[in-house]
Tab-separated table of C-alpha atoms and ligand atoms in Angstrom:
chain	number	residue	atom	x	y	z
A	386	MET	CA	73.810	191.075	-102.075
A	387	SER	CA	74.665	194.030	-104.237
A	388	VAL	CA	78.130	192.963	-105.295
A	389	VAL	CA	77.631	192.292	-108.967
A	390	LYS	CA	75.311	195.265	-109.475
A	391	GLU	CA	78.027	197.588	-108.252
A	392	ILE	CA	80.631	196.404	-110.739
A	393	GLU	CA	81.036	198.830	-113.567
A	394	GLN	CA	82.016	198.751	-117.224
A	395	PRO	CA	84.426	196.235	-118.830
A	396	VAL	CA	88.028	197.068	-117.944
A	397	THR	CA	90.746	197.319	-120.550
A	398	GLU	CA	93.655	198.622	-118.451
A	399	SER	CA	96.605	196.566	-117.214
A	400	LEU	CA	96.728	195.365	-113.616
A	401	PHE	CA	99.177	198.073	-112.619
A	402	GLU	CA	97.099	200.744	-114.332
A	403	GLN	CA	93.991	199.636	-112.465
A	404	ALA	CA	95.705	199.561	-109.078
A	405	GLY	CA	97.611	202.753	-109.837
A	406	LYS	CA	94.524	204.706	-110.876
A	407	MET	CA	92.928	204.259	-107.477
A	408	GLY	CA	96.232	204.634	-105.641
A	409	HIS	CA	96.678	201.121	-104.266
A	410	GLU	CA	99.908	200.188	-102.544
A	411	GLN	CA	99.721	196.441	-102.962
A	412	VAL	CA	97.499	193.774	-104.459
A	413	VAL	CA	98.096	190.176	-103.441
A	414	PHE	CA	96.847	187.204	-105.455
A	415	CYS	CA	96.495	184.088	-103.330
A	416	ASN	CA	96.260	180.751	-105.108
A	417	ASP	CA	96.132	177.275	-103.602
A	418	GLU	CA	95.408	174.233	-105.731
A	419	ALA	CA	94.866	171.835	-102.831
A	420	THR	CA	91.986	173.777	-101.246
A	421	GLY	CA	90.786	175.551	-104.400
A	422	LEU	CA	91.456	178.915	-102.786
A	423	LYS	CA	91.560	181.882	-105.128
A	424	ALA	CA	91.648	185.142	-103.256
A	425	ILE	CA	92.738	188.725	-103.814
A	426	ILE	CA	93.822	190.999	-101.003
A	427	GLY	CA	93.781	194.708	-101.804
A	428	ILE	CA	95.864	197.000	-99.642
A	429	HIS	CA	94.953	200.515	-100.617
A	430	ASN	CA	96.730	202.820	-98.197
A	431	THR	CA	98.617	202.245	-94.951
A	432	VAL	CA	99.720	205.791	-94.142
A	433	LEU	CA	97.496	205.956	-91.058
A	434	GLY	CA	97.999	202.357	-89.930
A	435	PRO	CA	97.558	198.731	-90.977
A	436	ALA	CA	94.924	198.123	-93.643
A	437	LEU	CA	91.772	196.770	-91.997
A	438	GLY	CA	88.774	195.445	-93.898
A	439	GLY	CA	86.645	192.350	-94.136
A	440	THR	CA	86.827	189.321	-96.393
A	441	ARG	CA	83.980	188.861	-98.844
A	442	MET	CA	83.270	185.571	-100.591
A	443	TRP	CA	81.372	185.796	-103.854
A	444	ASN	CA	80.859	183.723	-106.962
A	445	TYR	CA	82.106	186.451	-109.303
A	446	ALA	CA	81.268	186.207	-112.986
A	447	SER	CA	84.932	186.804	-113.795
A	448	GLU	CA	88.306	187.300	-112.109
A	449	GLN	CA	88.224	190.877	-113.379
A	450	ASP	CA	84.983	191.491	-111.472
A	451	ALA	CA	86.648	190.183	-108.323
A	452	LEU	CA	89.622	192.471	-108.830
A	453	THR	CA	87.413	195.500	-109.509
A	454	ASP	CA	85.421	194.758	-106.369
A	455	VAL	CA	88.442	194.390	-104.099
A	456	LEU	CA	90.098	197.542	-105.452
A	457	ARG	CA	86.952	199.598	-104.966
A	458	LEU	CA	86.133	198.206	-101.537
A	459	SER	CA	89.655	198.582	-100.143
A	460	ARG	CA	89.798	202.214	-101.266
A	461	GLY	CA	86.488	202.799	-99.514
A	462	MET	CA	87.966	201.421	-96.293
A	463	THR	CA	90.822	203.939	-96.453
A	464	TYR	CA	88.333	206.821	-96.501
A	465	LYS	CA	86.142	205.261	-93.851
A	466	ALA	CA	89.023	204.855	-91.404
A	467	ALA	CA	90.534	208.242	-92.196
A	468	ILE	CA	87.350	210.258	-91.751
A	469	SER	CA	86.528	208.403	-88.547
A	470	GLY	CA	89.796	209.511	-86.989
A	471	LEU	CA	91.130	205.958	-86.781
A	472	ASN	CA	94.768	205.009	-87.058
A	473	LEU	CA	93.990	202.407	-89.661
A	474	GLY	CA	94.512	202.080	-93.378
A	475	GLY	CA	92.205	200.628	-95.999
A	476	GLY	CA	92.168	197.035	-97.165
A	477	LYS	CA	89.760	194.324	-98.175
A	478	ALA	CA	89.917	190.743	-99.406
A	479	VAL	CA	87.747	188.750	-101.770
A	480	ILE	CA	87.598	184.989	-102.082
A	481	ILE	CA	86.331	183.818	-105.453
A	482	GLY	CA	83.782	181.010	-105.482
A	483	ASP	CA	80.451	179.753	-104.269
A	484	ALA	CA	80.561	179.797	-100.481
A	485	GLU	CA	77.958	177.033	-100.283
A	486	LYS	CA	80.070	174.725	-102.432
A	487	ILE	CA	83.745	175.342	-101.728
A	488	LYS	CA	84.084	177.024	-98.349
A	489	ASN	CA	85.489	174.737	-95.680
A	490	GLU	CA	87.964	174.679	-92.802
A	491	ALA	CA	91.017	173.993	-94.961
A	492	LEU	CA	90.230	176.774	-97.418
A	493	MET	CA	89.675	179.332	-94.667
A	494	ARG	CA	92.827	178.285	-92.809
A	495	ARG	CA	94.862	178.480	-96.005
A	496	PHE	CA	93.475	181.976	-96.501
A	497	GLY	CA	94.501	182.745	-92.915
A	498	ARG	CA	98.077	181.718	-93.789
A	499	PHE	CA	98.130	184.206	-96.650
A	500	VAL	CA	96.848	186.957	-94.357
A	501	ASP	CA	99.537	186.027	-91.859
A	502	SER	CA	102.245	186.177	-94.513
A	503	LEU	CA	101.585	189.932	-94.845
A	504	GLY	CA	102.925	190.417	-91.336
A	505	GLY	CA	100.131	192.719	-90.164
A	506	ARG	CA	99.943	195.058	-93.162
A	507	TYR	CA	96.426	193.660	-93.646
A	508	ILE	CA	93.973	192.742	-90.889
A	509	THR	CA	90.874	190.841	-91.866
A	510	ALA	CA	87.318	190.555	-90.512
A	511	GLU	CA	83.889	189.259	-91.588
A	512	ASP	CA	82.074	190.499	-94.672
A	513	VAL	CA	79.496	189.062	-97.085
A	514	ASN	CA	79.243	185.242	-96.909
A	515	MET	CA	81.660	184.975	-94.005
A	516	LYS	CA	80.488	183.521	-90.724
A	517	THR	CA	81.937	183.702	-87.256
A	518	LYS	CA	83.095	180.114	-87.621
A	519	ASP	CA	85.102	181.058	-90.728
A	520	MET	CA	86.890	183.779	-88.803
A	521	GLU	CA	87.674	181.244	-86.087
A	522	TYR	CA	89.420	179.131	-88.758
A	523	VAL	CA	91.326	182.172	-90.043
A	524	HIS	CA	92.286	182.978	-86.449
A	525	MET	CA	93.844	179.506	-86.096
A	526	GLU	CA	96.488	180.603	-88.609
A	527	THR	CA	96.903	184.307	-87.879
A	528	ASP	CA	96.420	186.938	-85.213
A	529	TYR	CA	95.690	189.527	-87.890
A	530	VAL	CA	91.951	189.107	-87.631
A	531	THR	CA	89.327	191.054	-85.732
A	532	GLY	CA	85.576	190.995	-85.113
A	533	ILE	CA	85.942	187.796	-83.114
A	534	PRO	CA	82.880	186.585	-81.113
A	535	GLU	CA	82.499	187.691	-77.519
A	536	SER	CA	82.776	184.082	-76.381
A	537	MET	CA	86.340	184.069	-77.724
A	538	GLY	CA	87.254	187.374	-76.101
A	539	GLY	CA	86.332	189.535	-79.089
A	540	SER	CA	83.962	192.457	-79.561
A	541	GLY	CA	81.020	190.476	-80.964
A	542	ASP	CA	78.338	191.755	-83.344
A	543	PRO	CA	79.258	195.271	-84.553
A	544	SER	CA	75.755	196.032	-85.908
A	545	PRO	CA	74.389	197.871	-82.838
A	546	VAL	CA	77.413	200.186	-83.008
A	547	THR	CA	76.968	200.683	-86.751
A	548	ALA	CA	73.285	201.471	-86.226
A	549	TYR	CA	74.183	203.992	-83.520
A	550	GLY	CA	76.511	205.782	-85.947
A	551	VAL	CA	73.797	205.852	-88.602
A	552	TYR	CA	71.400	207.271	-86.001
A	553	MET	CA	73.966	210.008	-85.245
A	554	GLY	CA	74.174	210.728	-88.978
A	555	VAL	CA	70.381	210.940	-89.221
A	556	LYS	CA	70.252	213.368	-86.299
A	557	ALA	CA	73.063	215.569	-87.617
A	558	SER	CA	71.350	215.707	-91.000
A	559	ALA	CA	68.043	216.680	-89.353
A	560	LYS	CA	69.861	219.469	-87.540
A	561	LYS	CA	71.271	220.733	-90.825
A	562	VAL	CA	68.017	220.529	-92.779
A	563	PHE	CA	65.307	221.229	-90.177
A	564	GLY	CA	67.272	223.392	-87.744
A	565	ASN	CA	67.091	220.954	-84.825
A	566	ASP	CA	67.955	217.300	-84.400
A	567	SER	CA	64.777	216.053	-82.784
A	568	LEU	CA	63.301	213.141	-84.724
A	569	SER	CA	59.951	213.316	-82.972
A	570	GLY	CA	57.203	213.368	-85.584
A	571	LYS	CA	59.649	212.942	-88.477
A	572	LYS	CA	58.667	210.437	-91.160
A	573	ILE	CA	61.502	208.042	-91.946
A	574	ALA	CA	61.696	205.217	-94.510
A	575	VAL	CA	64.105	202.414	-93.616
A	576	GLN	CA	64.982	200.068	-96.486
A	577	GLY	CA	66.149	196.708	-95.118
A	578	VAL	CA	65.577	195.637	-91.533
A	579	GLY	CA	68.502	193.276	-91.137
A	580	GLN	CA	70.954	193.812	-88.320
A	581	VAL	CA	71.629	197.510	-88.889
A	582	GLY	CA	68.133	198.459	-90.067
A	583	MET	CA	66.489	196.722	-87.137
A	584	TYR	CA	68.595	198.423	-84.445
A	585	LEU	CA	68.184	201.739	-86.224
A	586	THR	CA	64.393	201.367	-86.452
A	587	GLU	CA	64.255	200.695	-82.709
A	588	ARG	CA	66.103	203.942	-81.984
A	589	LEU	CA	64.042	206.007	-84.396
A	590	VAL	CA	60.723	204.727	-83.041
A	591	LYS	CA	61.925	205.384	-79.487
A	592	ASP	CA	62.600	208.997	-80.491
A	593	GLY	CA	59.016	209.401	-81.665
A	594	ALA	CA	59.605	209.134	-85.402
A	595	LYS	CA	56.977	207.610	-87.703
A	596	VAL	CA	58.976	204.807	-89.329
A	597	PHE	CA	58.143	202.918	-92.546
A	598	ILE	CA	60.012	199.691	-93.219
A	599	THR	CA	60.516	197.314	-96.111
A	600	ASP	CA	62.543	194.137	-96.706
A	601	ILE	CA	62.617	191.196	-99.096
A	602	ASN	CA	62.509	188.933	-96.088
A	603	GLU	CA	58.862	188.833	-94.994
A	604	ALA	CA	59.577	187.099	-91.712
A	605	LYS	CA	62.115	189.711	-90.615
A	606	LEU	CA	59.779	192.474	-91.653
A	607	LYS	CA	56.951	191.032	-89.579
A	608	THR	CA	59.186	190.588	-86.524
A	609	VAL	CA	60.521	194.148	-86.628
A	610	ALA	CA	57.058	195.614	-87.302
A	611	GLU	CA	55.587	193.741	-84.337
A	612	LYS	CA	58.488	194.657	-82.073
A	613	THR	CA	58.629	198.358	-82.922
A	614	GLY	CA	55.264	199.358	-84.338
A	615	ALA	CA	56.890	200.526	-87.577
A	616	GLN	CA	54.630	200.456	-90.644
A	617	VAL	CA	55.357	197.916	-93.391
A	618	VAL	CA	55.478	199.180	-96.994
A	619	GLY	CA	56.231	197.559	-100.360
A	620	MET	CA	59.769	197.199	-101.700
A	621	ASN	CA	59.284	199.535	-104.632
A	622	GLU	CA	56.920	201.872	-102.798
A	623	ILE	CA	59.702	202.958	-100.438
A	624	TYR	CA	61.111	205.435	-102.992
A	625	ASP	CA	57.805	207.253	-103.503
A	626	LEU	CA	56.783	207.745	-99.895
A	627	ASP	CA	56.068	211.203	-98.584
A	628	VAL	CA	58.780	211.101	-95.923
A	629	ASP	CA	61.435	213.442	-94.482
A	630	ILE	CA	64.273	210.934	-94.463
A	631	TYR	CA	65.189	207.926	-96.611
A	632	SER	CA	67.514	205.482	-94.869
A	633	PRO	CA	68.964	202.748	-97.126
A	634	CYS	CA	70.101	199.867	-94.938
A	635	ALA	CA	70.137	196.974	-97.425
A	636	LEU	CA	71.782	197.350	-100.800
A	637	GLY	CA	74.253	199.604	-102.555
A	638	ALA	CA	73.468	201.750	-105.611
A	639	THR	CA	69.879	202.565	-104.598
A	640	VAL	CA	70.557	206.270	-105.096
A	641	ASN	CA	70.517	206.618	-108.869
A	642	ASP	CA	68.960	208.459	-111.821
A	643	ASP	CA	65.601	206.788	-111.298
A	644	THR	CA	65.267	206.997	-107.505
A	645	ILE	CA	66.580	210.549	-107.021
A	646	LYS	CA	63.745	211.805	-109.195
A	647	ARG	CA	61.203	209.857	-107.169
A	648	LEU	CA	62.377	210.614	-103.644
A	649	LYS	CA	60.442	213.202	-101.654
A	650	ALA	CA	62.786	212.981	-98.684
A	651	LYS	CA	65.023	215.945	-97.919
A	652	ILE	CA	67.665	213.688	-96.361
A	653	ILE	CA	69.346	210.415	-97.299
A	654	ALA	CA	71.112	208.827	-94.350
A	655	GLY	CA	71.504	205.081	-94.035
A	656	GLY	CA	73.840	202.220	-93.232
A	657	ALA	CA	74.265	200.514	-96.623
A	658	ASN	CA	77.646	200.683	-98.357
A	659	ASN	CA	78.075	202.457	-101.700
A	660	GLN	CA	74.615	204.007	-101.806
A	661	LEU	CA	75.420	206.327	-104.715
A	662	GLN	CA	75.401	204.362	-107.949
A	663	ASP	CA	77.875	206.846	-109.383
A	664	GLU	CA	79.779	208.579	-106.614
A	665	LYS	CA	80.410	211.791	-108.510
A	666	ARG	CA	77.359	212.205	-110.706
A	667	HIS	CA	74.734	211.240	-108.163
A	668	GLY	CA	76.500	213.181	-105.408
A	669	TYR	CA	75.991	216.316	-107.527
A	670	MET	CA	72.523	215.331	-108.689
A	671	LEU	CA	71.457	215.243	-105.023
A	672	LEU	CA	72.932	218.698	-104.562
A	673	ASP	CA	70.830	219.946	-107.509
A	674	TYR	CA	67.694	218.335	-106.115
A	675	GLY	CA	68.271	219.889	-102.673
A	676	ILE	CA	68.603	216.525	-100.947
A	677	THR	CA	71.147	216.332	-98.132
A	678	TYR	CA	73.197	213.168	-98.341
A	679	ALA	CA	75.059	211.849	-95.289
A	680	PRO	CA	78.069	210.047	-96.808
A	681	ASP	CA	77.630	206.336	-96.155
A	682	PHE	CA	81.279	205.611	-95.495
A	683	LEU	CA	81.197	208.036	-92.573
A	684	ILE	CA	77.864	207.252	-90.959
A	685	ASN	CA	78.197	203.459	-91.184
A	686	ALA	CA	81.711	203.512	-89.704
A	687	GLY	CA	80.576	202.418	-86.225
A	688	GLY	CA	81.316	198.791	-87.083
A	689	LEU	CA	84.853	199.636	-88.154
A	690	ILE	CA	85.362	201.760	-85.034
A	691	ASN	CA	84.248	198.744	-83.019
A	692	VAL	CA	86.492	196.136	-84.670
A	693	GLY	CA	89.398	198.583	-84.772
A	694	SER	CA	89.029	199.084	-81.053
A	695	GLU	CA	89.083	195.298	-80.552
A	696	TYR	CA	92.231	194.986	-82.609
A	697	TYR	CA	94.091	197.631	-80.648
A	698	GLY	CA	93.261	195.878	-77.378
A	699	ASN	CA	91.436	196.667	-74.099
A	700	TYR	CA	88.151	196.570	-75.976
A	701	SER	CA	85.265	198.424	-74.412
A	702	ARG	CA	81.853	198.695	-76.076
A	703	GLU	CA	81.236	201.905	-74.175
A	704	ARG	CA	84.343	203.508	-75.643
A	705	SER	CA	83.358	202.383	-79.154
A	706	MET	CA	79.911	203.926	-78.706
A	707	THR	CA	81.408	207.205	-77.471
A	708	GLN	CA	83.781	207.332	-80.414
A	709	THR	CA	80.898	206.533	-82.768
A	710	GLU	CA	78.978	209.483	-81.336
A	711	GLY	CA	81.621	211.680	-82.973
A	712	ILE	CA	79.996	210.872	-86.340
A	713	TYR	CA	77.488	213.634	-85.529
A	714	ASP	CA	80.175	216.352	-85.400
A	715	THR	CA	82.014	214.975	-88.436
A	716	CYS	CA	78.751	215.102	-90.394
A	717	MET	CA	78.362	218.774	-89.496
A	718	ARG	CA	81.941	219.413	-90.594
A	719	ILE	CA	81.210	217.810	-93.951
A	720	TYR	CA	78.019	219.841	-94.409
A	721	ASN	CA	79.830	223.082	-93.562
A	722	LEU	CA	82.631	222.352	-96.017
A	723	ALA	CA	80.191	221.315	-98.760
A	724	ASP	CA	78.194	224.541	-98.258
A	725	ALA	CA	81.289	226.712	-98.154
A	726	GLU	CA	82.757	225.261	-101.332
A	727	GLY	CA	79.563	224.463	-103.201
A	728	ILE	CA	80.560	220.817	-103.562
A	729	SER	CA	78.660	217.585	-102.955
A	730	THR	CA	78.751	216.146	-99.449
A	731	GLN	CA	80.389	213.012	-100.850
A	732	GLU	CA	83.193	215.090	-102.310
A	733	ALA	CA	83.533	217.108	-99.094
A	734	ALA	CA	83.845	213.901	-97.075
A	735	ILE	CA	86.523	212.500	-99.375
A	736	LYS	CA	88.365	215.796	-99.170
A	737	ILE	CA	88.406	215.723	-95.361
A	738	ALA	CA	89.573	212.087	-95.371
A	739	GLU	CA	92.363	212.806	-97.864
A	740	GLN	CA	93.492	215.864	-95.913
A	741	ARG	CA	93.860	213.783	-92.769
A	742	ILE	CA	95.898	211.133	-94.578
A	743	GLU	CA	98.150	213.798	-96.031
A	744	SER	CA	98.679	215.734	-92.811
A	745	ILE	CA	99.233	212.683	-90.608
A	746	GLY	CA	101.538	211.242	-93.253
A	747	LYS	CA	103.724	214.311	-92.836
A	748	VAL	CA	103.717	213.974	-89.044
A	749	LYS	CA	105.177	210.526	-89.454
A	750	LEU	CA	108.025	211.724	-91.671
A	751	SER	CA	110.011	213.093	-88.746
A	752	TYR	CA	111.098	210.740	-86.013
B	1292	LIG	P1	71.827	192.168	-93.160
B	1292	LIG	O1	72.119	191.144	-94.199
B	1292	LIG	O2	71.608	191.756	-91.751
B	1292	LIG	O3	70.551	193.030	-93.592
B	1292	LIG	C1	70.260	193.419	-94.882
B	1292	LIG	C2	68.760	193.336	-95.028
B	1292	LIG	O4	68.379	193.880	-96.296
B	1292	LIG	C3	68.220	191.908	-94.993
B	1292	LIG	O5	67.185	191.812	-94.055
B	1292	LIG	C4	67.738	191.663	-96.432
B	1292	LIG	O6	66.651	190.780	-96.490
B	1292	LIG	C5	67.377	193.063	-96.841
B	1292	LIG	N1	67.311	193.282	-98.282
B	1292	LIG	C6	68.100	192.748	-99.258
B	1292	LIG	N2	67.724	193.194	-100.470
B	1292	LIG	C7	66.681	194.049	-100.259
B	1292	LIG	C8	65.872	194.841	-101.094
B	1292	LIG	N3	66.018	194.836	-102.415
B	1292	LIG	N4	64.918	195.631	-100.525
B	1292	LIG	C9	64.729	195.631	-99.199
B	1292	LIG	N5	65.469	194.886	-98.340
B	1292	LIG	C10	66.429	194.109	-98.861
B	1292	LIG	O7	73.008	193.223	-93.274
B	1292	LIG	P2	73.420	194.343	-92.237
B	1292	LIG	O8	74.562	193.845	-91.443
B	1292	LIG	O9	72.212	194.881	-91.560
B	1292	LIG	O10	74.003	195.442	-93.245
B	1292	LIG	C11	73.126	196.267	-93.994
B	1292	LIG	C12	73.963	197.162	-94.881
B	1292	LIG	O11	74.859	197.928	-94.082
B	1292	LIG	C13	74.848	196.423	-95.893
B	1292	LIG	O12	74.951	197.201	-97.051
B	1292	LIG	C14	76.200	196.368	-95.189
B	1292	LIG	O13	77.249	196.268	-96.115
B	1292	LIG	C15	76.196	197.704	-94.490
B	1292	LIG	N6	77.060	197.754	-93.309
B	1292	LIG	C16	76.840	196.941	-92.255
B	1292	LIG	C17	77.668	197.026	-91.130
B	1292	LIG	C18	77.425	196.172	-89.916
B	1292	LIG	O14	78.025	196.435	-88.865
B	1292	LIG	N7	76.552	195.171	-89.983
B	1292	LIG	C19	78.725	197.937	-91.107
B	1292	LIG	C20	78.914	198.783	-92.198
B	1292	LIG	C21	78.070	198.672	-93.299
């Protein structure tokens, strides 16, 4: 997916400088000769609760790229949990290597042992190149894993919940920009009709929106178009369409110098992670261009809400959906703060997340 694209410039700082700059609490290097496991677990912040975030396996070009990725992703999880009102911290793990070649039961179970050794400071789940079966192996060695299949008593596929949160974000953004949140007659471009994009498209079409879809996978595209009646467009064409809303649901970094200039949409609201190529610069460029951006780490938090709910026990999909509905109000809060302070919506969202971490951290000081 978008992993390598999102990695930035060469890094010259020491390990502690890198972790310190982003405010990480702990970085764990896991090495096992017998299985070939090389993994890094990044624990960014545990003020609100244990650090929860998935494990990604990727054939990184260098160990530095892997470290950069895990530091950036784990920090993102802190904000996602905090702004969603969850009592969870931010963490993430990366396993270095080609999943097709080196991933097997022993490697995943060895990784599970490392997760277990952290005693619950880090809870893992699926991410890129991880399958349900892999999580079953991890689960054989630790209870600090979530997002387990329904057949094993877990919460199952989080994508419908994620898509529901994105839908809430789309509606809240419509309310802000068009004065009401009806999507009937709105033109919406959905980039990527995988799990999240497909469920989202279904909802949008049901609401009477005119939906345009694109995907590199022709078969998926055809299936979703036939199922929903959405109109298929070309991969590059998606940025130039005369639409009201652009919804990136595939890759990161699609909001950049080139695309912002091309977009005619007044709203960007989608499920993909790290949509802004440069969080600060493009956040402000959107402000200048009068495009309302629904921060991705808030509106795609339904999946985290769902796995968090599984981890804390007595899982109910209904409760996860209700909690995810709250994304609408949080979006409005972000827009109000951004307007009041003249800051980008991305910055407003980070501000709200950081304020919650700070205030709840103080609550915990007294016993
Ligand atoms: P997915 O792999 O099921 O779907 C992604 C889709 O994007 C695929 O159909 C793929 O073919 C398509 N795609 C890839 N490159 C493309 C391109 N250049 N142009 C158009 N389409 C392209 O993944 P998903 O679970 O639907 O997740 C989508 C995004 O949402 C990812 O960025 C993911 O990190 C993020 N996300 C997902 C969840 C979740 O619950 N699934 C939660 C939070 C965030």
